[in-house]
PDB file of C-alpha atoms and ligand atoms in Angstrom:
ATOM      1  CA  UNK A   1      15.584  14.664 -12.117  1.00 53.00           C
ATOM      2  CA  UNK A   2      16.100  13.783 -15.798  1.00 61.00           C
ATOM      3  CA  UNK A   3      14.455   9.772 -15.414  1.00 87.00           C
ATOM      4  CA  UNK A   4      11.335   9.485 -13.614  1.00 94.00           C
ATOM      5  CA  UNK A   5      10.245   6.096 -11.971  1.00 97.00           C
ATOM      6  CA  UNK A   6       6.574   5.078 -13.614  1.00 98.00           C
ATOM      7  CA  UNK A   7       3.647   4.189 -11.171  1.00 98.00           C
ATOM      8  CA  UNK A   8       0.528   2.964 -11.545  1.00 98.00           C
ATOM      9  CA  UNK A   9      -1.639   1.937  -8.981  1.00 98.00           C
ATOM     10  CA  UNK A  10      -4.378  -0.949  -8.495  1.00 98.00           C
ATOM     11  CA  UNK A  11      -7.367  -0.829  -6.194  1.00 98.00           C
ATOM     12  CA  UNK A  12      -9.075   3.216  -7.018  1.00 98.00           C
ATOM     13  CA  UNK A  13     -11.192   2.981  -4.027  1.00 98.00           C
ATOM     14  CA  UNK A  14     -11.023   5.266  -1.200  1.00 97.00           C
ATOM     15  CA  UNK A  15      -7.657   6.138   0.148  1.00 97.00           C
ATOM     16  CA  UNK A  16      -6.112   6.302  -3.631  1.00 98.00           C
ATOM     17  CA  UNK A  17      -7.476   9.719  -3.685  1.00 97.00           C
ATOM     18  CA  UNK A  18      -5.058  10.675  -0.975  1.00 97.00           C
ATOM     19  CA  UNK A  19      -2.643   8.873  -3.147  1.00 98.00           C
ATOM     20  CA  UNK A  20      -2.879  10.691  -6.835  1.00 98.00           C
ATOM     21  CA  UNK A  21      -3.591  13.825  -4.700  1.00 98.00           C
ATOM     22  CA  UNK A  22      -0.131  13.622  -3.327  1.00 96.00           C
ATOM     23  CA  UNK A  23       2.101  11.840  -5.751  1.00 96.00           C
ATOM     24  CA  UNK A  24       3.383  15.116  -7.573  1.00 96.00           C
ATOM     25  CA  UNK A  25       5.093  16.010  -4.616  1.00 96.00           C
ATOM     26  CA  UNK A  26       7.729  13.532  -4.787  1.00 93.00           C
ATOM     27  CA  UNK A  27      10.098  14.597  -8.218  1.00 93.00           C
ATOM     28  CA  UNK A  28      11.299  11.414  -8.454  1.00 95.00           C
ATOM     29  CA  UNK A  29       8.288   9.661  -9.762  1.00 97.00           C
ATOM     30  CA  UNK A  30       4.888   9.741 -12.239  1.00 97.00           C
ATOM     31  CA  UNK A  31       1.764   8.665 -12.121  1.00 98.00           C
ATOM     32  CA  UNK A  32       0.800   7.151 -15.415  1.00 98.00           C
ATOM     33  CA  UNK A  33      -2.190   4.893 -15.131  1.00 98.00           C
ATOM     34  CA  UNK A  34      -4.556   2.915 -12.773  1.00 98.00           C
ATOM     35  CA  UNK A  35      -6.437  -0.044 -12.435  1.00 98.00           C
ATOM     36  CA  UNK A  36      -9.062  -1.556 -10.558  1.00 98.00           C
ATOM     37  CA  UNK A  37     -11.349  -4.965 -10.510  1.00 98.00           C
ATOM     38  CA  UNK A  38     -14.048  -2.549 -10.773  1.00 98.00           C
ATOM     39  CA  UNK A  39     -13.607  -0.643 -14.402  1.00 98.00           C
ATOM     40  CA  UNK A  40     -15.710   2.298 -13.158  1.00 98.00           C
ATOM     41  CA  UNK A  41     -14.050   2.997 -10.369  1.00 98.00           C
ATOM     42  CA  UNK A  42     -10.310   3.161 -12.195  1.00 98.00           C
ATOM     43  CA  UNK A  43     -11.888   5.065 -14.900  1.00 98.00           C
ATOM     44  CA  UNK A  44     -13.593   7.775 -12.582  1.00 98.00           C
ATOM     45  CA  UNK A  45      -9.792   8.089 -10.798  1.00 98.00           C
ATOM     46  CA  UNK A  46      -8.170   8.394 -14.406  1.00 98.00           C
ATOM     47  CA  UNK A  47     -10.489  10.985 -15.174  1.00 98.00           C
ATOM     48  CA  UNK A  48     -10.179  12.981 -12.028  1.00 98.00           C
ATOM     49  CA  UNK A  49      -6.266  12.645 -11.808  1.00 98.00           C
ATOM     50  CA  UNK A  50      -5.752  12.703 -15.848  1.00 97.00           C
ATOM     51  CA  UNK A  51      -4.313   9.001 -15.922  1.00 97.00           C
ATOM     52  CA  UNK A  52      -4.905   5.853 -17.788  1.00 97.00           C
ATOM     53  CA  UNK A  53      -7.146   3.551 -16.826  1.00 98.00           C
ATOM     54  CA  UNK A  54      -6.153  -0.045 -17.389  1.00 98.00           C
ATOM     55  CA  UNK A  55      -7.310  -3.247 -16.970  1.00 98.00           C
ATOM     56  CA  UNK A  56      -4.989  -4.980 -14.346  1.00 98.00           C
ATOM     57  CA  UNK A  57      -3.505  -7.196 -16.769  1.00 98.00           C
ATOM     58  CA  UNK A  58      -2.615  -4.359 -19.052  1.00 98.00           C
ATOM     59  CA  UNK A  59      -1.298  -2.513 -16.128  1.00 98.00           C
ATOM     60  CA  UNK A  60       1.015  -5.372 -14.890  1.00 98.00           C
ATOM     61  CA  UNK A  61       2.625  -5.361 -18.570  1.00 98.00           C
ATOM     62  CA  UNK A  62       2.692  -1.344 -19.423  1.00 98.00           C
ATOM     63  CA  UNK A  63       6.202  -0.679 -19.917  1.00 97.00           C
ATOM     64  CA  UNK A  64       6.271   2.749 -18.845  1.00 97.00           C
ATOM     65  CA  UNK A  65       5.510   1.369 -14.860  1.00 98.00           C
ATOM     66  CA  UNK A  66       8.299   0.771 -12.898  1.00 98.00           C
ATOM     67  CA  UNK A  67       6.653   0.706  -9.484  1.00 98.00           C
ATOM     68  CA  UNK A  68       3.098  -0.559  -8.545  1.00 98.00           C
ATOM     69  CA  UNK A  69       1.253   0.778  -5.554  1.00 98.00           C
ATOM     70  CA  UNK A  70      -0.832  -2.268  -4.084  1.00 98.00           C
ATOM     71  CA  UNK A  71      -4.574  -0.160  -2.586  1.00 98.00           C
ATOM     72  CA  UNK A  72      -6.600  -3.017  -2.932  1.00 98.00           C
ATOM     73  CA  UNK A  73      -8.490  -5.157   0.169  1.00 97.00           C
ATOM     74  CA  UNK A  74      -6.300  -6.889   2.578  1.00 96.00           C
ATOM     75  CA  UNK A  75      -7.682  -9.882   1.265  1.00 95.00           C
ATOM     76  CA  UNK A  76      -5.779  -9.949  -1.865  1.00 97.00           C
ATOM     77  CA  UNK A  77      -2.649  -7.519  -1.070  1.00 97.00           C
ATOM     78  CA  UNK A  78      -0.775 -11.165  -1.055  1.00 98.00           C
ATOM     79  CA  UNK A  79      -1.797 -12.119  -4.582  1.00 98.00           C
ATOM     80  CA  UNK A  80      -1.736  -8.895  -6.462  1.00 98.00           C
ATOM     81  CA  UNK A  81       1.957  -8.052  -4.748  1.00 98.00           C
ATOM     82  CA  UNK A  82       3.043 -10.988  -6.101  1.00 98.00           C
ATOM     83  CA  UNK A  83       1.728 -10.497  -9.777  1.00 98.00           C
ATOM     84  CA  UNK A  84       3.194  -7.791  -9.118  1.00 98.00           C
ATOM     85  CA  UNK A  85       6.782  -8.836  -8.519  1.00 98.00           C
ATOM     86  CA  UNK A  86       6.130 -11.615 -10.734  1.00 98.00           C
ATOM     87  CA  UNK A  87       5.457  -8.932 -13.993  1.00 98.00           C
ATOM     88  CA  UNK A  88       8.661  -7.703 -12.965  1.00 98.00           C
ATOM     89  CA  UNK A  89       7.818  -4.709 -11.119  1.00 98.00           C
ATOM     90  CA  UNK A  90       8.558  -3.136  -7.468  1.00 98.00           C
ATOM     91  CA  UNK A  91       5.949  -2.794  -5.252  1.00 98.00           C
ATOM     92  CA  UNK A  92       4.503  -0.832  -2.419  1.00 98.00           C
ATOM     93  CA  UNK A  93       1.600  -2.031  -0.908  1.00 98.00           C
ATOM     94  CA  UNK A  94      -1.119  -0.586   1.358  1.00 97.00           C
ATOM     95  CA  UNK A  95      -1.216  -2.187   4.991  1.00 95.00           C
ATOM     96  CA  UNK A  96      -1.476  -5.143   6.224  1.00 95.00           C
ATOM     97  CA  UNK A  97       1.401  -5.570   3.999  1.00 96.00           C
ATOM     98  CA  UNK A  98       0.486  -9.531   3.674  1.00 96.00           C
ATOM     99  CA  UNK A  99      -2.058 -11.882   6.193  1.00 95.00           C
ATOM    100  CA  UNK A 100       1.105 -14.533   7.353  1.00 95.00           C
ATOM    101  CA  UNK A 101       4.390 -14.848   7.805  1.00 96.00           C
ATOM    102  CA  UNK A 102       4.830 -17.404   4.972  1.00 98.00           C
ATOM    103  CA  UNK A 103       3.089 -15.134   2.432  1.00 98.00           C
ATOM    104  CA  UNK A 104       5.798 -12.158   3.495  1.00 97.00           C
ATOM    105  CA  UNK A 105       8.658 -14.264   3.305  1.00 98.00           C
ATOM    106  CA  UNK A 106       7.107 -15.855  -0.181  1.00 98.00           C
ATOM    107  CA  UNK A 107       7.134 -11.371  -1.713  1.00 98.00           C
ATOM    108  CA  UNK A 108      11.010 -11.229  -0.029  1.00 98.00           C
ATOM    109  CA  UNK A 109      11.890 -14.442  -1.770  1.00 98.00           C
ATOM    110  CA  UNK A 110      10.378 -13.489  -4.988  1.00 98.00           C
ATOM    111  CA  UNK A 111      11.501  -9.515  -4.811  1.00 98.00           C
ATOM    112  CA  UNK A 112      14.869 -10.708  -4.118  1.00 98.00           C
ATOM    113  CA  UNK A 113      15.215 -13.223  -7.240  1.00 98.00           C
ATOM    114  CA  UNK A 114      15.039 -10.480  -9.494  1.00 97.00           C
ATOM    115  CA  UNK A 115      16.843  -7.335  -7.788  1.00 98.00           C
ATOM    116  CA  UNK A 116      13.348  -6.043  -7.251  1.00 98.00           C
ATOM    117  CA  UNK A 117      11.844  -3.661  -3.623  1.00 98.00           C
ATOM    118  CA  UNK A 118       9.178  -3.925  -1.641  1.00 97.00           C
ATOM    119  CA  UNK A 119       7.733  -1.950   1.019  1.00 95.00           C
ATOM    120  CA  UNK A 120       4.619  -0.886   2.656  1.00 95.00           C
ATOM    121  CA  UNK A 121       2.646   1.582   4.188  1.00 94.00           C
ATOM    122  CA  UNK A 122       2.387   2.759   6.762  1.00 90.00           C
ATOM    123  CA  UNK A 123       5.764   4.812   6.296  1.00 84.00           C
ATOM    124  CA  UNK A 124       5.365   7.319   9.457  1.00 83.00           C
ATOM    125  CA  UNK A 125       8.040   5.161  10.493  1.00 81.00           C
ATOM    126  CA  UNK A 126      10.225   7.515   8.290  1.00 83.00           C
ATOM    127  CA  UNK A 127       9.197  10.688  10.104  1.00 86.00           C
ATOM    128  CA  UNK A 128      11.178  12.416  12.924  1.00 91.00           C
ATOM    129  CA  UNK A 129       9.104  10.863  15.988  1.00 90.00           C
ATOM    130  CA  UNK A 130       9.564   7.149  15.226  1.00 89.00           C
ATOM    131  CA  UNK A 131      13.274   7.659  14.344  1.00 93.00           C
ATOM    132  CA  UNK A 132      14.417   9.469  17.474  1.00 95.00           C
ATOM    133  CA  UNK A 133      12.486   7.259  19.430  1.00 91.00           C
ATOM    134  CA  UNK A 134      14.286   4.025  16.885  1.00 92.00           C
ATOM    135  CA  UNK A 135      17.361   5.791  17.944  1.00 95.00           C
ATOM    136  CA  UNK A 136      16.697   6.127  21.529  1.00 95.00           C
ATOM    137  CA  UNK A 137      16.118   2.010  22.079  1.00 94.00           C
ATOM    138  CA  UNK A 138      18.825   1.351  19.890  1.00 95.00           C
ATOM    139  CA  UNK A 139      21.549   3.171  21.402  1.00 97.00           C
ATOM    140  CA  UNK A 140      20.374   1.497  24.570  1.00 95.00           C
ATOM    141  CA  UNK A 141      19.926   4.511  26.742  1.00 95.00           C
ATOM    142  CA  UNK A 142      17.031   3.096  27.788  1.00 94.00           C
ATOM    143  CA  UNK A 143      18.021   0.251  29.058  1.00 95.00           C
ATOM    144  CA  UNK A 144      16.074  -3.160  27.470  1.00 93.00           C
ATOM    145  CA  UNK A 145      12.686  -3.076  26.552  1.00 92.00           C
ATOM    146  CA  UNK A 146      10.422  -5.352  28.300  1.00 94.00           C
ATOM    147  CA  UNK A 147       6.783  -4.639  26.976  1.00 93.00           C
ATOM    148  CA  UNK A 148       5.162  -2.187  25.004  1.00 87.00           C
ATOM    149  CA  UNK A 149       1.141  -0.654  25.547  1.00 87.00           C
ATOM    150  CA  UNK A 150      -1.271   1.101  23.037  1.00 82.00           C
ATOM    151  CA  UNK A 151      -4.825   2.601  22.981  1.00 84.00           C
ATOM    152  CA  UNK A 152      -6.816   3.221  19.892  1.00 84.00           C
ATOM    153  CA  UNK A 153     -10.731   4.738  20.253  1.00 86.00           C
ATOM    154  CA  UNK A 154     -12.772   4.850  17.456  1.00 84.00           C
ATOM    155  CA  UNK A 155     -16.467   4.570  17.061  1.00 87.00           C
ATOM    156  CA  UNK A 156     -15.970   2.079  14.066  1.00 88.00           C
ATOM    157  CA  UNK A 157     -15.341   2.092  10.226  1.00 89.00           C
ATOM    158  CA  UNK A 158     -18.705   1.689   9.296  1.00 92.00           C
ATOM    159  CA  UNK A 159     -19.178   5.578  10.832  1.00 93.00           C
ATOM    160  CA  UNK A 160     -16.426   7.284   8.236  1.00 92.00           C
ATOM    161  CA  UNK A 161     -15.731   4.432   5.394  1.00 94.00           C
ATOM    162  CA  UNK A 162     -18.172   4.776   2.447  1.00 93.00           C
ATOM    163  CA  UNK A 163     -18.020   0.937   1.771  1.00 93.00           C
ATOM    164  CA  UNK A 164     -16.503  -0.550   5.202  1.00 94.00           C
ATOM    165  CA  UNK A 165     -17.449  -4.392   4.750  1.00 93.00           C
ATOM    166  CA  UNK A 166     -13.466  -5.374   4.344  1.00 92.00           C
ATOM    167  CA  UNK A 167     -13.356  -4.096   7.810  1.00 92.00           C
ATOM    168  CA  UNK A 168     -15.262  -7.550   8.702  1.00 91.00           C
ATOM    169  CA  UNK A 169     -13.531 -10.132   6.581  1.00 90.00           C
ATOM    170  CA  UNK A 170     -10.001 -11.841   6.771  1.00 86.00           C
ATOM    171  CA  UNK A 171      -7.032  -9.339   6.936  1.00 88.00           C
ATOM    172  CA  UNK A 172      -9.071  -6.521   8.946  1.00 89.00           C
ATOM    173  CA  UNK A 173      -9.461  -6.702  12.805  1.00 87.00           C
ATOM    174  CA  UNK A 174      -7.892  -4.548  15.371  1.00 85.00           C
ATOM    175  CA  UNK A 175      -4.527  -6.644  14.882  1.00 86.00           C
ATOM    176  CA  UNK A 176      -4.019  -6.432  11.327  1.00 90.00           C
ATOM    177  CA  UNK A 177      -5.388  -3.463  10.877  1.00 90.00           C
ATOM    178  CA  UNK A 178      -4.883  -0.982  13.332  1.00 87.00           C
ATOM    179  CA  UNK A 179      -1.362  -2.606  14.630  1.00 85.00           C
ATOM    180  CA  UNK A 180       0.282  -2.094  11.843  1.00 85.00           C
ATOM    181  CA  UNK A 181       0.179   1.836  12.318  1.00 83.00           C
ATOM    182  CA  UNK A 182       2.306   1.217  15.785  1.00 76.00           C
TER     183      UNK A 182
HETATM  184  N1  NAD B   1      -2.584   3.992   5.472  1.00 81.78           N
HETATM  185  C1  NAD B   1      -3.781   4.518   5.665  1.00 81.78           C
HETATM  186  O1  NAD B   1      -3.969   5.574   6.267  1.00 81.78           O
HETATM  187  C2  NAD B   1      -4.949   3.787   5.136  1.00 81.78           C
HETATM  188  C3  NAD B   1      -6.151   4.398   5.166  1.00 81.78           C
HETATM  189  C4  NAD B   1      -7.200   3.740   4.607  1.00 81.78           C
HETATM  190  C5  NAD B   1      -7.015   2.482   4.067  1.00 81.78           C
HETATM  191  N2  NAD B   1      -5.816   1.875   4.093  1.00 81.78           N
HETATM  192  C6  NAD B   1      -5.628   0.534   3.523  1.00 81.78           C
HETATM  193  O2  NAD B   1      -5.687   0.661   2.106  1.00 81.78           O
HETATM  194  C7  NAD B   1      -6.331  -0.495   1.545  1.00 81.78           C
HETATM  195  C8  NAD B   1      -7.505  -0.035   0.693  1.00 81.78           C
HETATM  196  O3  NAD B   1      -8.418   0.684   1.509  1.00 81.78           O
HETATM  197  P1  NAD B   1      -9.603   1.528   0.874  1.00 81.78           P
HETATM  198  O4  NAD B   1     -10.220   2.227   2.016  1.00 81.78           O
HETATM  199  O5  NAD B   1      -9.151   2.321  -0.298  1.00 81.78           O
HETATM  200  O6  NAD B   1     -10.566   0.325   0.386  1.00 81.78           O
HETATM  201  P2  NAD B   1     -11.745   0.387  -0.704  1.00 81.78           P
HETATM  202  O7  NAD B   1     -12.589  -0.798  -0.477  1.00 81.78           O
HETATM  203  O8  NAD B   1     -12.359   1.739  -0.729  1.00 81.78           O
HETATM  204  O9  NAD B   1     -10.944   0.215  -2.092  1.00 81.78           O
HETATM  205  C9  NAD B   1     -10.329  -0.993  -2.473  1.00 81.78           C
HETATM  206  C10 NAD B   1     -10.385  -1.102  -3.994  1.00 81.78           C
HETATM  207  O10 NAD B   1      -9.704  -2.299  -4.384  1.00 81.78           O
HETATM  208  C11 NAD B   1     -10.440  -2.892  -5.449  1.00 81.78           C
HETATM  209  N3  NAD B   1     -10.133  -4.320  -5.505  1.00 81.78           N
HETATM  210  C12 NAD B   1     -10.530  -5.305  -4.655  1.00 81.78           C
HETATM  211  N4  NAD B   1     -10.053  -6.494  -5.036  1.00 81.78           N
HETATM  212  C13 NAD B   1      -9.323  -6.259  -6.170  1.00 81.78           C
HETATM  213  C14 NAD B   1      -8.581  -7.103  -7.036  1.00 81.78           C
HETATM  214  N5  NAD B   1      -8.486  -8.433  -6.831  1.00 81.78           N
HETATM  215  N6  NAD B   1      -7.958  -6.552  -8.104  1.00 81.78           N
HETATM  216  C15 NAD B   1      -8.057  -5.210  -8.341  1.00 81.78           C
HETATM  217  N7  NAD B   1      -8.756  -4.363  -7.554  1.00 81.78           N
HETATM  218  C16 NAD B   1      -9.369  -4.883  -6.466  1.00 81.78           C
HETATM  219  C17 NAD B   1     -11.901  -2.600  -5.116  1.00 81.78           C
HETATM  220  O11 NAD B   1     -12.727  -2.697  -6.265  1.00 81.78           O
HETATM  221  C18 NAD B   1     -11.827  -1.195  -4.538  1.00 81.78           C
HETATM  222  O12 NAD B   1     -12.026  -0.195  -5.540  1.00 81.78           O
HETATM  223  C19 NAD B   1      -6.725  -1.373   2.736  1.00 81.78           C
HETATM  224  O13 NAD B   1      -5.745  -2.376   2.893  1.00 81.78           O
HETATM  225  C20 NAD B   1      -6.714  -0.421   3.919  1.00 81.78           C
HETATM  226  O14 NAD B   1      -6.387  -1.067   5.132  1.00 81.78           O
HETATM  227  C21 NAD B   1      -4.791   2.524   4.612  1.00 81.78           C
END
């Protein structure tokens, strides 16, 4: 592929490391830089994955980014997705894609304004499982769904995540955190 889409990514905390660690398996784009509120922490992800680091203002106005991958706290996925769009750019965020309804409407209204996408993780909803069973509902061989059921165990996110405390403050909670995922 001759062109490749530019990314850059803020919030270089911990899942960004799946993130750079991944990215070169998909042709169609390129890391170039990263940001993060914290300058350390975007500088010891530039050095690791040979990137950039910017402050986020610089990053919002680099013009070799095309796409910007949202990893910061739920808190402020709303606010940074929406500099985001506003500088111009597409964006992907982390999950919860946004804490209301009126803030996700606000990114379509905005993304659609200037031809621009937007999308969020989690994106297993791509993969073979969720689409066969997409497929199964919609074709209606099933009949119509009533009601739907899920379990989740875990011991807590203060046992695996090296600085949990978003976990515990608006945007985190079983709902917005772990629903998203199903
Ligand atoms: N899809 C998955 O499997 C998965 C897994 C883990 C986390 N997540 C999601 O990814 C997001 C990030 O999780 P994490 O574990 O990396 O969190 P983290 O706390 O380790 O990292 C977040 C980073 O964002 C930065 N940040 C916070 N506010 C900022 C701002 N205003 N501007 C710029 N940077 C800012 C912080 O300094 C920090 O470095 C969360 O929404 C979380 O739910 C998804």
């Amino acid at each position: 592929m001759a062109n490749k889409l530019g990314v850059g990514v803020i919030g270089c905390g911990n899942i960004s490391k799946a993130y750079f660690s991944l990215a070169p398996l998909f042709r169609g784009i390129k890391m170039r830089a990263c940001a993060d509120i914290n300058m350390d922490a975007a500088k010891m992800r530039a050095k690791e994955f040979k990137l950039r680091a910017e402050t986020v203002n610089d990053l919002l106005k680099d013009d070799e980014i095309d796409i910007i991958v949202n990893l910061t706290i739920p808190a402020v996925h709303y606010e940074i997705s929406k500099a985001v769009l506003d500088a111009g750019k597409h964006v992907y965020s982390e999950k919860p894609f946004v804490l209301s309804i009126k803030e996700g409407l606000d990114l379509k209204s905005r993304a659609e304004k200037k031809g621009l996408r937007i999308g969020s993780a989690p994106d297993t909803f791509f993969g073979g499982a969720h689409q066969l069973a997409r497929e199964l509902i919609d074709s209606g061989k099933l009949g119509r769904i009533t009601s739907g059921t899920c379990h989740v165990m875990g011991h807590g996110m203060e046992h695996w995540h090296p600085n949990p405390d978003f976990f515990f403050q608006p945007g985190a909670g079983p709902v917005l955190d772990i629903g998203p995922y199903y």
